[in-house]
Tab-separated table of C-alpha atoms in Angstrom:
chain	number	residue	atom	x	y	z
A	30	MET	CA	90.173	135.072	167.718
A	31	LYS	CA	92.715	133.395	169.940
A	32	ASN	CA	94.071	136.699	171.013
A	33	ARG	CA	90.656	138.227	171.836
A	34	PHE	CA	89.723	134.997	173.680
A	35	LEU	CA	92.937	135.288	175.832
A	36	GLU	CA	92.594	139.072	176.434
A	37	ASN	CA	88.959	138.647	177.523
A	38	ILE	CA	89.905	135.984	179.950
A	39	LYS	CA	92.631	138.188	181.529
A	40	LYS	CA	90.545	141.424	181.367
A	41	ASN	CA	87.770	139.855	183.317
A	42	HIS	CA	89.789	137.772	185.697
A	43	LEU	CA	87.883	134.471	184.595
A	44	PHE	CA	90.754	132.186	185.595
A	45	SER	CA	94.473	131.838	185.150
A	46	THR	CA	96.873	129.157	183.777
A	47	LYS	CA	97.197	127.948	187.382
A	48	ASP	CA	93.516	126.929	187.403
A	49	LYS	CA	92.491	123.518	186.222
A	50	LEU	CA	89.413	123.508	184.075
A	51	LEU	CA	86.838	120.848	183.437
A	52	VAL	CA	85.595	121.456	179.973
A	53	ALA	CA	82.090	120.399	179.192
A	54	ILE	CA	82.367	119.104	175.544
A	55	SER	CA	79.480	117.842	173.482
A	56	GLY	CA	81.342	117.619	170.310
A	57	GLY	CA	79.475	120.460	168.784
A	58	ALA	CA	81.312	123.508	167.237
A	59	ASP	CA	80.993	125.737	170.370
A	60	SER	CA	82.447	123.231	172.736
A	61	VAL	CA	85.123	122.028	170.380
A	62	ALA	CA	86.209	125.573	169.728
A	63	LEU	CA	86.417	126.195	173.415
A	64	ALA	CA	88.555	123.064	173.998
A	65	ILE	CA	90.949	123.870	171.266
A	66	LEU	CA	91.400	127.531	172.321
A	67	LEU	CA	91.944	126.472	175.981
A	68	ASN	CA	94.486	123.879	174.962
A	69	GLU	CA	96.395	126.206	172.592
A	70	CYS	CA	96.486	128.857	175.262
A	71	ASN	CA	98.079	126.293	177.594
A	72	PHE	CA	95.398	126.127	180.246
A	73	PRO	CA	95.245	122.870	182.242
A	74	ILE	CA	92.076	121.156	181.035
A	75	VAL	CA	90.046	117.913	181.498
A	76	PHE	CA	87.190	116.867	179.214
A	77	ALA	CA	83.737	115.787	180.446
A	78	HIS	CA	81.230	114.546	177.987
A	79	CYS	CA	77.586	113.680	178.604
A	80	ASN	CA	75.865	110.954	176.473
A	81	PHE	CA	72.172	111.521	176.862
A	82	ASN	CA	71.156	108.617	174.668
A	83	LEU	CA	68.477	110.834	173.014
A	84	ARG	CA	69.581	110.455	169.305
A	85	GLU	CA	70.435	106.728	169.127
A	86	ASP	CA	73.511	106.334	166.914
A	87	GLU	CA	74.225	110.055	166.645
A	88	SER	CA	74.794	110.244	170.456
A	89	ASP	CA	77.238	107.375	170.270
A	90	ALA	CA	79.040	109.002	167.359
A	91	ASP	CA	79.393	112.234	169.323
A	92	GLU	CA	80.939	110.278	172.176
A	93	ASP	CA	83.345	108.499	169.929
A	94	PHE	CA	84.348	111.994	168.418
A	95	VAL	CA	85.024	113.490	171.818
A	96	ARG	CA	87.153	110.516	172.862
A	97	LYS	CA	89.199	110.797	169.781
A	98	LEU	CA	89.751	114.440	170.093
A	99	ALA	CA	90.818	113.924	173.685
A	100	LYS	CA	93.268	111.495	172.591
A	101	GLU	CA	94.635	113.702	169.914
A	102	LEU	CA	95.050	116.530	172.333
A	103	GLU	CA	96.389	114.175	175.090
A	104	VAL	CA	93.618	115.404	177.500
A	105	GLU	CA	92.100	113.225	180.154
A	106	CYS	CA	88.428	112.558	179.295
A	107	PHE	CA	85.381	111.462	181.432
A	108	VAL	CA	82.249	110.251	179.849
A	109	GLU	CA	78.921	109.405	181.465
A	110	SER	CA	75.881	107.698	179.842
A	111	PHE	CA	72.432	108.739	181.134
A	112	GLU	CA	69.012	107.269	180.841
A	113	THR	CA	67.567	110.778	180.272
A	114	GLU	CA	64.052	109.867	179.196
A	115	LYS	CA	63.535	107.564	182.121
A	116	PHE	CA	64.952	110.431	184.468
A	117	ALA	CA	62.555	112.878	182.854
A	118	LYS	CA	59.506	110.732	183.342
A	119	GLU	CA	60.354	109.781	186.811
A	120	ASN	CA	60.778	113.457	187.923
A	121	LYS	CA	58.080	114.884	185.749
A	122	LEU	CA	60.551	117.151	183.801
A	123	SER	CA	60.845	117.991	180.146
A	124	ILE	CA	63.691	116.254	178.321
A	125	GLN	CA	65.689	119.450	178.168
A	126	MET	CA	65.337	120.185	181.907
A	127	ALA	CA	66.199	116.649	182.783
A	128	ALA	CA	69.344	116.700	180.592
A	129	ARG	CA	70.349	120.052	182.245
A	130	GLU	CA	69.827	118.620	185.772
A	131	LEU	CA	71.771	115.455	184.955
A	132	ARG	CA	74.566	117.369	183.203
A	133	TYR	CA	75.250	119.968	185.909
A	134	SER	CA	74.996	117.525	188.787
A	135	TRP	CA	77.556	115.177	187.116
A	136	LEU	CA	79.918	117.859	186.013
A	137	GLU	CA	80.110	119.032	189.584
A	138	LYS	CA	81.029	115.568	190.752
A	139	ILE	CA	83.848	115.324	188.200
A	140	ARG	CA	85.011	118.870	188.934
A	141	THR	CA	85.488	117.866	192.572
A	142	LYS	CA	86.945	114.429	191.470
A	143	THR	CA	89.595	116.077	189.283
A	144	ASN	CA	90.364	118.997	191.664
A	145	SER	CA	89.307	121.327	188.853
A	146	LYS	CA	88.579	124.805	189.927
A	147	TYR	CA	85.969	125.759	187.408
A	148	ILE	CA	83.661	124.090	184.954
A	149	ALA	CA	84.032	125.689	181.382
A	150	VAL	CA	80.990	125.644	179.270
A	151	ALA	CA	80.794	126.928	175.758
A	152	HIS	CA	77.695	129.282	175.828
A	153	HIS	CA	78.276	132.158	173.367
A	154	LYS	CA	76.481	135.517	172.643
A	155	ASP	CA	73.861	133.833	170.424
A	156	ASP	CA	72.888	131.521	173.233
A	157	ASP	CA	72.490	134.551	175.456
A	158	VAL	CA	70.237	136.430	173.149
A	159	GLU	CA	68.042	133.189	172.486
A	160	THR	CA	67.860	132.471	176.290
A	161	PHE	CA	66.778	136.180	176.954
A	162	PHE	CA	63.824	135.762	174.370
A	163	ILE	CA	62.879	132.245	175.806
A	164	ASN	CA	62.581	133.920	179.242
A	165	LEU	CA	60.597	136.791	177.861
A	166	ILE	CA	58.201	134.502	175.947
A	167	ARG	CA	57.729	132.272	179.045
A	168	GLY	CA	56.975	135.234	181.339
A	169	SER	CA	60.184	135.337	183.354
A	170	GLY	CA	60.823	137.785	186.167
A	171	ILE	CA	63.458	140.491	186.101
A	172	ARG	CA	66.251	138.020	186.975
A	173	GLY	CA	65.467	136.019	183.869
A	174	PHE	CA	66.255	139.050	181.766
A	175	LEU	CA	69.776	139.696	183.219
A	176	GLY	CA	71.404	137.265	180.834
A	177	MET	CA	74.214	134.750	181.292
A	178	LYS	CA	77.264	135.636	183.395
A	179	GLU	CA	80.741	135.012	182.283
A	180	LYS	CA	81.562	133.687	185.738
A	181	ARG	CA	79.270	132.501	188.243
A	182	ASN	CA	80.182	130.303	191.219
A	183	ASN	CA	82.025	127.324	189.652
A	184	ILE	CA	80.949	128.055	186.069
A	185	VAL	CA	82.839	130.046	183.547
A	186	ARG	CA	81.761	130.955	180.019
A	187	PRO	CA	84.952	132.189	178.022
A	188	LEU	CA	83.020	132.404	174.713
A	189	LEU	CA	80.088	134.509	175.986
A	190	LYS	CA	81.273	137.577	174.089
A	191	PHE	CA	81.711	135.662	170.692
A	192	GLU	CA	79.027	135.012	168.107
A	193	ARG	CA	78.386	131.610	166.630
A	194	ALA	CA	79.481	132.615	163.213
A	195	GLU	CA	82.949	133.697	164.648
A	196	ILE	CA	83.312	130.389	166.296
A	197	GLU	CA	82.417	128.371	163.321
A	198	SER	CA	84.800	130.626	161.138
A	199	TYR	CA	87.626	129.867	163.661
A	200	LEU	CA	86.996	126.161	163.257
A	201	ASP	CA	87.038	126.435	159.530
A	202	PHE	CA	90.288	128.312	159.759
A	203	LYS	CA	91.835	125.592	161.989
A	204	ASN	CA	90.402	122.912	159.550
A	205	GLN	CA	88.819	121.391	162.765
A	206	ASP	CA	85.962	118.958	162.368
A	207	TYR	CA	83.007	118.867	164.769
A	208	ARG	CA	79.607	117.284	165.262
A	209	ILE	CA	76.263	118.659	164.169
A	210	ASP	CA	73.392	118.014	166.561
A	211	SER	CA	70.205	117.228	164.339
A	212	SER	CA	67.975	118.392	167.179
A	213	ASN	CA	69.130	121.835	166.826
A	214	ILE	CA	67.048	122.160	163.632
A	215	ASP	CA	63.794	120.519	165.152
A	216	ASN	CA	61.099	123.192	165.337
A	217	LYS	CA	59.293	121.513	168.213
A	218	TYR	CA	61.951	123.347	170.530
A	219	LEU	CA	61.235	126.938	171.278
A	220	ARG	CA	64.963	127.801	171.168
A	221	ASN	CA	65.266	126.687	167.503
A	222	LYS	CA	62.251	128.655	166.441
A	223	ILE	CA	63.700	131.760	168.009
A	224	ARG	CA	67.060	131.055	166.357
A	225	LYS	CA	65.475	130.316	162.949
A	226	TYR	CA	62.650	132.886	162.764
A	227	LEU	CA	62.709	135.533	165.388
A	228	ILE	CA	66.584	136.510	165.536
A	229	PRO	CA	66.851	136.740	161.717
A	230	PHE	CA	63.709	139.011	161.476
A	231	ILE	CA	65.247	141.305	164.236
A	232	LYS	CA	68.606	141.448	162.549
A	233	ASP	CA	66.861	142.352	159.250
A	234	ILE	CA	65.512	145.471	161.100
A	235	ASN	CA	68.764	146.055	162.968
A	236	PRO	CA	71.861	144.252	161.576
A	237	SER	CA	73.851	145.339	164.666
A	238	PHE	CA	71.372	143.807	166.975
A	239	SER	CA	73.879	141.438	168.674
A	240	LYS	CA	76.076	144.356	169.781
A	241	THR	CA	72.976	146.448	170.736
A	242	PHE	CA	71.762	143.661	172.804
A	243	SER	CA	74.993	143.208	174.629
């Protein structure tokens, strides 16, 4: 996976070893794999972790995990704690949209502060598929169906061509721990319903759906 990861970055001109990257790291499998891969490939990186305070002790445990990983890798780490529910209420937003706004606004500030060229986020192929169906179900226009971009403005997504299963297998191979977000199995969220029910149903019809979709 490391070789494919590096080849994809070079082939698509995402960034170079001269470019400092701010890695948005939650502690979950995807962002941990991204951080480990970038570090192994000798890209200059800085960590940025958002504590949204939505899962009580779990949120604090995620933060502790990221701080520990940063220390092990000898990477500078920035952490911010947000009053997400309060922000959502004041701005009449869903919790997910509030967290997104808080996250990207803060990440851009830290990118500037650290003189990082890009913000590296860990979206992968499964995220792209799920987002497409979310847009479809909610009645998005054509723009919503175009999918995520590997590079857009100051955002890069080096894992976008990899599936979630590949990423988790890589971490197992590396014997690397990561955090599991309990909200990812909560069926009150549309994305989780799509992940748990719709995608498996489609893959039962077409096992090569991920490749077909791309």
